[in-house]
Short mmCIF file of C-alpha atoms and ligand atoms in Angstrom, two decimals:
data_model
loop_
_atom_site.label_atom_id
_atom_site.label_comp_id
_atom_site.label_asym_id
_atom_site.label_seq_id
_atom_site.Cartn_x
_atom_site.Cartn_y
_atom_site.Cartn_z
CA MET F 3 -25.80 -29.17 -14.46
CA LEU F 4 -24.27 -25.83 -15.52
CA GLU F 5 -24.99 -26.38 -19.25
CA THR F 6 -26.96 -23.12 -19.64
CA PHE F 7 -24.18 -21.09 -18.03
CA GLU F 8 -21.44 -22.79 -20.00
CA ARG F 9 -23.31 -22.25 -23.27
CA LEU F 10 -24.48 -18.66 -22.70
CA GLU F 11 -22.33 -16.96 -20.10
CA SER F 12 -18.91 -15.49 -20.86
CA GLU F 13 -15.72 -17.32 -20.01
CA VAL F 14 -15.08 -14.55 -17.50
CA ARG F 15 -17.34 -16.25 -14.95
CA GLY F 16 -15.44 -17.26 -11.84
CA TYR F 17 -17.09 -18.40 -8.61
CA CYS F 18 -19.44 -20.83 -10.38
CA ARG F 19 -16.40 -22.81 -11.51
CA GLY F 20 -15.24 -23.55 -7.96
CA TRP F 21 -18.79 -24.09 -6.72
CA PRO F 22 -20.44 -25.96 -9.59
CA THR F 23 -24.09 -26.01 -8.57
CA VAL F 24 -27.15 -23.81 -9.10
CA PHE F 25 -28.05 -21.91 -5.94
CA SER F 26 -31.62 -21.22 -5.14
CA THR F 27 -32.42 -19.96 -1.61
CA ALA F 28 -30.52 -18.68 1.40
CA ARG F 29 -31.16 -17.57 4.95
CA GLY F 30 -28.61 -16.33 7.49
CA ALA F 31 -25.38 -18.27 7.01
CA GLU F 32 -26.98 -21.13 5.10
CA ILE F 33 -27.39 -21.33 1.34
CA PHE F 34 -29.23 -24.06 -0.58
CA ASP F 35 -28.89 -25.27 -4.14
CA ARG F 36 -31.81 -26.25 -6.31
CA GLY F 37 -31.38 -29.88 -5.38
CA GLY F 38 -32.03 -28.86 -1.75
CA ARG F 39 -28.40 -29.39 -0.67
CA ARG F 40 -27.35 -27.12 2.22
CA TYR F 41 -24.03 -25.27 2.37
CA ILE F 42 -22.69 -23.36 5.38
CA ASP F 43 -21.61 -19.97 4.07
CA LEU F 44 -18.14 -18.96 5.29
CA PHE F 45 -17.80 -16.60 2.33
CA ALA F 46 -20.65 -14.10 2.86
CA GLY F 47 -20.75 -12.81 -0.72
CA ALA F 48 -17.08 -11.76 -0.45
CA GLY F 49 -18.07 -9.47 2.41
CA ALA F 50 -21.36 -8.21 0.94
CA LEU F 51 -23.50 -10.18 3.40
CA ASN F 52 -22.27 -9.17 6.85
CA TYR F 53 -25.81 -9.53 8.24
CA GLY F 54 -26.37 -12.86 6.45
CA HIS F 55 -28.72 -13.74 3.63
CA SER F 56 -32.30 -12.43 3.63
CA HIS F 57 -32.26 -10.95 7.13
CA PRO F 58 -35.97 -10.90 8.12
CA LEU F 59 -36.02 -7.27 9.37
CA LEU F 60 -34.29 -5.96 6.26
CA LYS F 61 -36.49 -8.08 4.03
CA LYS F 62 -39.63 -6.69 5.68
CA ALA F 63 -38.42 -3.10 5.22
CA LEU F 64 -37.71 -3.82 1.54
CA LEU F 65 -41.03 -5.56 0.88
CA ASP F 66 -42.99 -2.80 2.66
CA TYR F 67 -41.17 -0.19 0.59
CA LEU F 68 -41.73 -1.94 -2.74
CA GLY F 69 -45.35 -2.68 -1.79
CA SER F 70 -46.06 1.02 -1.35
CA ASP F 71 -44.99 1.99 -4.91
CA ALA F 72 -42.33 4.23 -3.44
CA ILE F 73 -39.56 5.52 -5.73
CA VAL F 74 -37.17 2.83 -6.95
CA HIS F 75 -35.03 4.73 -9.42
CA SER F 76 -34.17 8.41 -9.13
CA LEU F 77 -30.57 9.03 -10.35
CA ASP F 78 -29.39 11.45 -7.66
CA MET F 79 -32.70 13.22 -7.11
CA ALA F 80 -33.70 13.80 -3.49
CA THR F 81 -35.98 11.01 -2.25
CA GLU F 82 -37.46 10.12 1.10
CA ALA F 83 -35.47 6.87 1.15
CA LYS F 84 -32.19 8.71 0.60
CA GLU F 85 -33.08 11.29 3.23
CA ARG F 86 -33.79 8.57 5.80
CA PHE F 87 -30.50 6.85 4.94
CA LEU F 88 -28.44 10.05 5.26
CA LEU F 89 -30.04 10.83 8.62
CA ALA F 90 -29.42 7.28 9.87
CA LEU F 91 -25.78 7.40 8.72
CA GLU F 92 -25.34 10.68 10.55
CA ALA F 93 -27.10 9.53 13.73
CA ARG F 94 -25.83 5.94 13.97
CA VAL F 95 -22.36 6.11 12.44
CA LEU F 96 -20.85 9.56 12.03
CA ARG F 97 -22.05 11.58 15.02
CA PRO F 98 -21.39 8.90 17.70
CA ARG F 99 -17.80 8.67 16.40
CA GLY F 100 -17.33 12.44 16.21
CA LEU F 101 -16.78 12.19 12.44
CA ASP F 102 -17.62 14.94 9.99
CA TYR F 103 -17.90 13.79 6.37
CA LYS F 104 -19.88 14.78 3.28
CA VAL F 105 -21.40 11.80 1.46
CA GLN F 106 -21.00 11.12 -2.24
CA PHE F 107 -22.98 8.39 -3.97
CA PRO F 108 -21.01 7.15 -6.96
CA GLY F 109 -22.13 4.17 -9.06
CA PRO F 110 -23.28 1.17 -7.02
CA THR F 111 -20.15 -0.98 -6.82
CA GLY F 112 -16.95 -0.81 -4.80
CA THR F 113 -14.80 0.09 -7.75
CA ASN F 114 -17.09 3.05 -8.50
CA SER F 115 -16.36 4.37 -5.04
CA VAL F 116 -12.60 3.94 -5.51
CA GLU F 117 -12.66 5.66 -8.92
CA ALA F 118 -14.48 8.64 -7.43
CA ALA F 119 -12.01 8.83 -4.52
CA LEU F 120 -8.96 8.75 -6.83
CA LYS F 121 -10.41 11.39 -9.13
CA LEU F 122 -11.32 13.67 -6.24
CA ALA F 123 -7.89 13.36 -4.57
CA ARG F 124 -6.23 14.39 -7.84
CA LYS F 125 -8.59 17.31 -8.24
CA VAL F 126 -8.14 18.52 -4.65
CA THR F 127 -4.34 18.40 -4.66
CA GLY F 128 -3.58 19.15 -8.31
CA ARG F 129 -1.18 16.17 -8.24
CA TYR F 130 -1.64 13.11 -10.37
CA THR F 131 -0.15 10.06 -8.66
CA VAL F 132 -1.86 7.99 -5.98
CA ALA F 133 0.42 5.70 -3.99
CA SER F 134 -0.85 2.22 -3.22
CA PHE F 135 0.47 -0.88 -1.49
CA THR F 136 1.84 -4.29 -2.41
CA ASN F 137 -0.96 -6.88 -2.50
CA ALA F 138 -3.65 -4.20 -2.53
CA PHE F 139 -6.99 -4.88 -4.20
CA HIS F 140 -9.28 -1.98 -5.06
CA GLY F 141 -11.39 -3.17 -7.98
CA MET F 142 -11.33 -3.93 -11.69
CA THR F 143 -11.90 -0.62 -13.50
CA LEU F 144 -8.79 1.09 -14.85
CA GLY F 145 -8.17 3.57 -12.04
CA SER F 146 -8.74 0.91 -9.38
CA LEU F 147 -6.57 -1.60 -11.24
CA ALA F 148 -3.75 0.94 -11.33
CA VAL F 149 -3.70 0.89 -7.51
CA THR F 150 -4.13 -2.90 -7.33
CA GLY F 151 -1.11 -5.17 -6.91
CA ASN F 152 -2.04 -8.50 -8.49
CA SER F 153 -0.26 -8.85 -11.83
CA GLY F 154 -2.89 -11.20 -13.29
CA LYS F 155 -5.66 -8.68 -12.64
CA ARG F 156 -3.51 -5.79 -13.85
CA ALA F 157 -2.72 -7.61 -17.09
CA GLY F 158 -6.44 -7.65 -17.92
CA ALA F 159 -6.38 -3.87 -18.31
CA GLY F 160 -4.88 -4.23 -21.78
CA LEU F 161 -2.90 -1.01 -21.43
CA PRO F 162 -0.15 0.28 -19.18
CA LEU F 163 -1.36 1.21 -15.72
CA GLY F 164 0.51 4.11 -14.29
CA HIS F 165 0.49 7.10 -12.00
CA SER F 166 0.60 4.90 -8.92
CA PRO F 167 3.89 4.22 -7.13
CA THR F 168 3.68 1.02 -5.11
CA LEU F 169 4.79 1.05 -1.47
CA PRO F 170 5.48 -2.01 0.70
CA PHE F 171 2.49 -2.82 2.91
CA ALA F 172 2.87 -3.36 6.67
CA GLY F 173 5.05 -6.42 7.30
CA TYR F 174 6.01 -6.79 3.64
CA MET F 175 9.70 -6.00 4.15
CA GLU F 176 11.89 -8.80 5.46
CA GLY F 177 13.93 -8.43 8.64
CA GLY F 178 11.56 -6.12 10.49
CA THR F 179 12.26 -3.07 8.32
CA ASP F 180 9.38 -0.64 8.68
CA SER F 181 7.91 -0.05 5.22
CA LEU F 182 6.87 3.46 6.27
CA ASP F 183 10.52 4.41 6.90
CA TYR F 184 10.97 3.78 3.18
CA PHE F 185 7.93 5.95 2.34
CA GLU F 186 9.23 8.73 4.57
CA SER F 187 12.64 8.61 2.88
CA LEU F 188 11.00 8.89 -0.54
CA LEU F 189 8.98 11.91 0.58
CA GLN F 190 11.98 13.64 2.16
CA ASP F 191 14.42 13.07 -0.65
CA THR F 192 13.93 15.48 -3.55
CA SER F 193 16.03 13.10 -5.65
CA SER F 194 14.02 9.98 -4.80
CA GLY F 195 12.41 10.06 -8.24
CA VAL F 196 9.00 9.73 -6.62
CA ASP F 197 6.78 12.79 -6.84
CA THR F 198 4.70 13.65 -3.77
CA PRO F 199 1.45 11.80 -4.44
CA ALA F 200 -2.05 13.28 -4.35
CA ALA F 201 -3.08 10.51 -2.00
CA VAL F 202 -2.28 7.15 -0.51
CA ILE F 203 -4.95 4.47 -0.74
CA VAL F 204 -4.89 1.68 1.84
CA GLU F 205 -6.90 -1.25 3.19
CA SER F 206 -6.43 -1.74 6.93
CA VAL F 207 -6.79 -5.48 6.27
CA GLN F 208 -5.91 -6.60 2.75
CA ALA F 209 -8.74 -9.03 2.23
CA GLU F 210 -8.14 -10.21 -1.33
CA GLY F 211 -4.37 -9.73 -1.06
CA GLY F 212 -3.89 -12.46 1.57
CA VAL F 213 -5.63 -11.27 4.78
CA ASN F 214 -2.68 -9.01 5.66
CA VAL F 215 -3.28 -6.83 8.71
CA ALA F 216 -1.87 -3.35 9.29
CA SER F 217 -1.32 -2.65 12.98
CA ASN F 218 -2.89 0.37 14.67
CA ARG F 219 0.57 1.86 15.11
CA TRP F 220 1.35 1.46 11.39
CA LEU F 221 -1.94 3.11 10.41
CA GLN F 222 -1.32 5.96 12.86
CA ARG F 223 2.13 6.56 11.40
CA LEU F 224 0.73 6.48 7.87
CA ARG F 225 -1.81 9.11 8.94
CA GLU F 226 0.99 11.21 10.52
CA LEU F 227 3.14 11.01 7.41
CA THR F 228 0.33 11.80 4.97
CA GLU F 229 -0.80 14.73 7.11
CA ARG F 230 2.74 16.09 7.38
CA TRP F 231 3.27 15.96 3.61
CA GLY F 232 -0.19 17.20 2.59
CA VAL F 233 -1.06 13.85 1.02
CA LEU F 234 -4.70 12.72 1.29
CA LEU F 235 -5.34 9.41 3.05
CA ILE F 236 -7.98 7.22 1.39
CA VAL F 237 -9.09 4.18 3.39
CA ASP F 238 -10.78 1.53 1.29
CA ASP F 239 -13.15 -0.07 3.80
CA ILE F 240 -15.18 -1.81 1.13
CA GLN F 241 -14.56 -5.37 2.33
CA VAL F 242 -13.60 -4.90 5.98
CA GLY F 243 -15.91 -2.03 6.93
CA CYS F 244 -19.53 -2.28 8.13
CA GLY F 245 -18.54 -4.19 11.26
CA ARG F 246 -16.24 -6.87 9.82
CA THR F 247 -13.47 -6.11 12.35
CA GLY F 248 -15.87 -5.43 15.24
CA ARG F 249 -16.47 -1.70 14.96
CA PHE F 250 -18.30 -0.04 12.07
CA PHE F 251 -15.08 1.21 10.44
CA SER F 252 -11.94 -0.93 10.45
CA PHE F 253 -9.75 2.10 11.23
CA GLU F 254 -11.62 3.15 14.39
CA GLU F 255 -9.35 1.17 16.71
CA ALA F 256 -6.35 3.05 15.33
CA GLY F 257 -8.11 6.32 16.16
CA ILE F 258 -7.31 7.83 12.76
CA GLU F 259 -9.52 9.97 10.54
CA PRO F 260 -8.96 9.39 6.83
CA ASP F 261 -9.61 12.25 4.38
CA ILE F 262 -11.69 9.94 2.20
CA VAL F 263 -13.36 6.61 2.99
CA CYS F 264 -14.73 4.13 0.44
CA LEU F 265 -17.63 1.89 1.50
CA SER F 266 -19.74 -0.61 -0.41
CA LYS F 267 -20.36 -4.40 -0.15
CA SER F 268 -22.31 -4.75 3.14
CA LEU F 269 -23.51 -1.16 3.21
CA SER F 270 -27.00 -2.04 1.96
CA GLY F 271 -27.03 -4.95 4.42
CA TYR F 272 -29.05 -7.13 2.05
CA GLY F 273 -26.66 -7.75 -0.79
CA LEU F 274 -28.16 -4.94 -2.87
CA PRO F 275 -25.60 -2.81 -4.74
CA LEU F 276 -24.80 0.44 -2.95
CA SER F 277 -21.60 2.36 -2.41
CA LEU F 278 -20.51 5.70 -1.10
CA VAL F 279 -17.52 7.95 -0.62
CA LEU F 280 -17.09 9.84 2.64
CA ILE F 281 -15.25 13.10 2.08
CA LYS F 282 -13.86 15.54 4.64
CA PRO F 283 -15.94 18.69 4.02
CA GLU F 284 -12.87 20.77 3.14
CA HIS F 285 -12.05 18.32 0.33
CA ASP F 286 -15.51 18.28 -1.24
CA ALA F 287 -14.26 20.08 -4.34
CA TRP F 288 -16.66 18.55 -6.84
CA ASN F 289 -18.62 20.82 -9.18
CA PRO F 290 -22.29 19.87 -9.58
CA GLY F 291 -22.57 16.81 -11.84
CA GLU F 292 -18.83 16.60 -12.37
CA HIS F 293 -18.82 12.90 -11.47
CA ASN F 294 -22.20 11.41 -12.30
CA GLY F 295 -23.88 8.24 -13.49
CA THR F 296 -27.34 6.65 -13.75
CA PHE F 297 -27.33 4.44 -10.67
CA ARG F 298 -26.07 6.65 -7.87
CA GLY F 299 -27.89 5.52 -4.80
CA HIS F 300 -30.53 2.89 -5.44
CA ASN F 301 -33.59 3.53 -3.28
CA PRO F 302 -34.35 -0.10 -2.32
CA ALA F 303 -30.70 -0.35 -1.20
CA PHE F 304 -31.12 2.84 0.87
CA VAL F 305 -34.11 1.24 2.57
CA THR F 306 -32.29 -1.93 3.62
CA ALA F 307 -29.16 0.08 4.51
CA THR F 308 -31.22 2.33 6.79
CA ALA F 309 -32.88 -0.68 8.43
CA ALA F 310 -29.43 -2.26 8.96
CA LEU F 311 -28.00 0.89 10.57
CA GLU F 312 -31.06 1.31 12.80
CA HIS F 313 -31.08 -2.34 13.86
CA PHE F 314 -27.40 -3.24 14.21
CA TRP F 315 -25.72 0.07 14.99
CA CYS F 316 -28.10 1.75 17.44
CA ASP F 317 -25.93 0.63 20.38
CA ASP F 318 -22.78 -1.42 21.11
CA ALA F 319 -24.49 -4.82 21.41
CA PHE F 320 -23.81 -5.95 17.85
CA SER F 321 -20.19 -4.84 18.01
CA ALA F 322 -19.73 -6.80 21.23
CA GLN F 323 -21.31 -9.89 19.65
CA VAL F 324 -18.99 -9.62 16.63
CA ARG F 325 -15.98 -9.34 18.92
CA GLU F 326 -17.06 -12.44 20.85
CA ARG F 327 -17.60 -14.45 17.64
CA SER F 328 -14.19 -13.19 16.42
CA ARG F 329 -12.53 -14.61 19.54
CA GLU F 330 -14.16 -18.00 18.88
CA LEU F 331 -12.96 -17.89 15.28
CA ASN F 332 -9.48 -16.89 16.44
CA THR F 333 -9.29 -19.82 18.86
CA TRP F 334 -10.02 -22.19 15.97
CA ILE F 335 -7.57 -20.46 13.62
CA GLU F 336 -4.73 -20.55 16.15
CA ALA F 337 -5.34 -24.23 16.95
CA ALA F 338 -5.57 -25.20 13.27
CA ALA F 339 -2.41 -23.21 12.51
CA LYS F 340 -0.48 -25.10 15.22
CA ARG F 341 -1.82 -28.47 14.11
CA CYS F 342 -1.06 -27.93 10.43
CA ASP F 343 2.05 -25.80 10.68
CA ALA F 344 0.24 -22.93 8.96
CA ARG F 345 0.47 -19.19 9.57
CA PRO F 346 -2.59 -17.61 11.23
CA LYS F 347 -3.72 -14.31 9.73
CA GLY F 348 -6.43 -11.73 10.12
CA ARG F 349 -8.47 -9.77 12.56
CA GLY F 350 -12.11 -9.73 13.67
CA MET F 351 -14.33 -11.81 11.43
CA ILE F 352 -11.81 -11.97 8.60
CA GLN F 353 -9.20 -14.54 9.48
CA GLY F 354 -7.28 -17.15 7.58
CA LEU F 355 -4.52 -19.70 7.34
CA GLU F 356 -1.51 -19.29 5.09
CA LEU F 357 -0.73 -22.72 3.69
CA PRO F 358 1.86 -24.27 1.40
CA TYR F 359 1.30 -23.92 -2.35
CA ASP F 360 -2.08 -25.13 -3.61
CA VAL F 361 -3.27 -26.53 -0.28
CA ALA F 362 -5.82 -23.76 0.40
CA ALA F 363 -7.45 -24.27 -3.02
CA GLY F 364 -7.60 -28.03 -2.40
CA VAL F 365 -9.25 -27.46 0.99
CA ALA F 366 -11.82 -25.07 -0.54
CA ARG F 367 -12.69 -27.72 -3.16
CA ARG F 368 -13.10 -30.41 -0.53
CA ALA F 369 -15.14 -28.07 1.67
CA PHE F 370 -17.59 -27.44 -1.16
CA ALA F 371 -18.04 -31.18 -1.61
CA ALA F 372 -18.61 -31.45 2.15
CA GLY F 373 -21.16 -28.60 2.25
CA VAL F 374 -19.19 -25.44 3.10
CA LEU F 375 -18.45 -22.38 0.97
CA ILE F 376 -15.03 -20.98 1.74
CA GLU F 377 -12.74 -18.84 -0.40
CA THR F 378 -8.99 -18.48 -0.88
CA SER F 379 -7.05 -15.23 -1.11
CA GLY F 380 -3.52 -13.97 -1.70
CA ALA F 381 -1.35 -13.63 -4.79
CA ARG F 382 -1.04 -17.41 -5.16
CA ASP F 383 -4.33 -18.32 -3.44
CA GLU F 384 -2.18 -19.39 -0.52
CA VAL F 385 -4.56 -18.24 2.20
CA LEU F 386 -7.73 -20.03 3.23
CA LYS F 387 -9.97 -17.09 4.11
CA VAL F 388 -12.76 -17.47 6.67
CA LEU F 389 -15.30 -14.69 6.10
CA PRO F 390 -18.65 -15.71 7.57
CA PRO F 391 -21.66 -13.45 8.02
CA LEU F 392 -21.15 -11.52 11.27
CA THR F 393 -24.52 -12.81 12.43
CA ILE F 394 -23.58 -16.49 12.12
CA GLU F 395 -24.75 -18.57 15.08
CA ARG F 396 -22.00 -20.00 17.30
CA GLU F 397 -23.06 -23.60 16.56
CA LEU F 398 -23.17 -23.08 12.81
CA LEU F 399 -19.73 -21.46 12.81
CA ALA F 400 -18.38 -24.38 14.85
CA GLU F 401 -20.01 -26.89 12.48
CA GLY F 402 -18.58 -25.11 9.40
CA LEU F 403 -15.09 -24.86 10.90
CA ASP F 404 -15.19 -28.52 11.93
CA ILE F 405 -15.85 -29.49 8.32
CA VAL F 406 -13.09 -27.18 7.08
CA GLY F 407 -10.70 -28.65 9.66
CA SER F 408 -11.40 -32.21 8.46
CA CYS F 409 -10.95 -31.11 4.83
CA LEU F 410 -7.63 -29.49 5.72
CA GLU F 411 -6.35 -32.61 7.46
CA GLU F 412 -7.53 -34.79 4.58
CA GLU F 413 -5.84 -32.52 2.02
CA LEU F 414 -2.55 -32.56 3.94
CA ARG F 415 -2.76 -36.35 4.47
CA THR F 416 -3.35 -36.96 0.76
CA ARG F 417 -0.45 -34.70 -0.20
CA GLY F 418 1.81 -36.34 2.38
CA ALA F 419 0.90 -39.77 0.97
CA GLN F 420 1.47 -38.57 -2.60
CA ARG F 421 4.82 -37.13 -1.60
CA SER F 422 6.02 -40.31 0.07
CA VAL F 423 4.92 -42.40 -2.96
CA ALA F 424 6.86 -39.98 -5.21
CA GLU F 425 9.90 -40.13 -2.92
CA SER F 426 9.89 -43.90 -2.71
CA SER F 427 9.49 -44.26 -6.51
CA ALA F 428 12.35 -41.78 -6.98
CA SER F 429 14.59 -43.89 -4.73
CA LEU F 430 13.86 -47.10 -6.69
N1 LIG M 4 -11.96 -2.63 -2.63
C1 LIG M 4 -11.86 -3.74 -1.89
C2 LIG M 4 -11.05 -3.68 -0.62
C3 LIG M 4 -12.47 -4.92 -2.27
O1 LIG M 4 -12.33 -6.01 -1.52
C4 LIG M 4 -13.24 -4.93 -3.47
C5 LIG M 4 -13.87 -6.16 -3.92
O2 LIG M 4 -13.61 -7.25 -3.48
C6 LIG M 4 -13.33 -3.74 -4.21
C7 LIG M 4 -12.68 -2.61 -3.76
C8 LIG M 4 -14.12 -3.70 -5.48
O3 LIG M 4 -15.49 -3.78 -5.22
P1 LIG M 4 -16.47 -4.23 -6.39
O4 LIG M 4 -16.16 -5.66 -6.70
O5 LIG M 4 -17.85 -4.06 -5.83
O6 LIG M 4 -16.22 -3.33 -7.54
#
């Protein structure tokens, strides 16, 4: 079935191995393969499809735009589509939250945004290290890999990755030790061996790293510490921004203002590549063209991004709906965790179950066979990560979770049976 891909596409391909079919159409939270088989999508393009597949309003805006021969490609020239997007971002996102940021359009992917943020922080401060956290994931280019925790991903760099001291993320230290006490000690102690970094880069929820949540208090203290020591705070909101935790930015609840914010994934709203860096005006130290590239703001993506901001973020209704759906998801997660002796994780519409070794991967495999796309996360793929489109209907979410629940029970039953067979053969 995947003969063409196996023959022609590089071994680097990933998702198609776990989901071995050829996908063809999709709408909302449902995706269909070319044999017409339906899958409920609890994966949402790894967070790139917060508003679901092919949202009709966004699709109409895109088709109207393309139908009018409007500009598609323009490097970073001024276009009407970009102007409308900037105005919508100001009116729907920044101004209502009292935020003042300049906007940089780097290349179109998340890692492009992270690279730009790291480079800018170093330029602004004249320092060269950027501190990052255990289990962080910021992308696959060299700068982003240097601030990423996973050793398998880091090994792919093919050269030493440096200039990034790693700090323990919230909850990483055993016995209730606050990981930020450790950071503060390093900053205070001139003999700590750790130079004051240019910046700290953080995800408020580590999505790829195991759905690890930083509390509001922890984020506030990180902001306090970075401010006190003149270290820039970069929040990578690439996977959990654009409404994933209920509000537009994941750090809003903590009431903090990062110096730099990275956004991508669901920014275009339609799965089109688009990313940006928000920069506090006083840190906008770039010279013209100092960080450039060919695809810096793709006009069709601006069009769908503008339509998404105008439709979903013109008032609080969408946010309220996401919070309600999150509560439903949380009820299921908590119940499943109790039933299966798993650890519930997450916040908003990114939640998961930490399971014993290999179980999450087994459940994801079974779920695919039963018609649900669901991903794992964490250093050892130990977390079953539920990441549906934010627009998923209540019934569809319930149906998808029901299937996942049965797959989980089946996986645990099979393992239990295998274990007791192994134990009884060992005792023979
Ligand atoms: N940062 C975070 C938090 C991510 O989750 C990801 C991708 O999953 C990235 C950065 C990298 O984005 P991209 O894959 O578009 O380069």
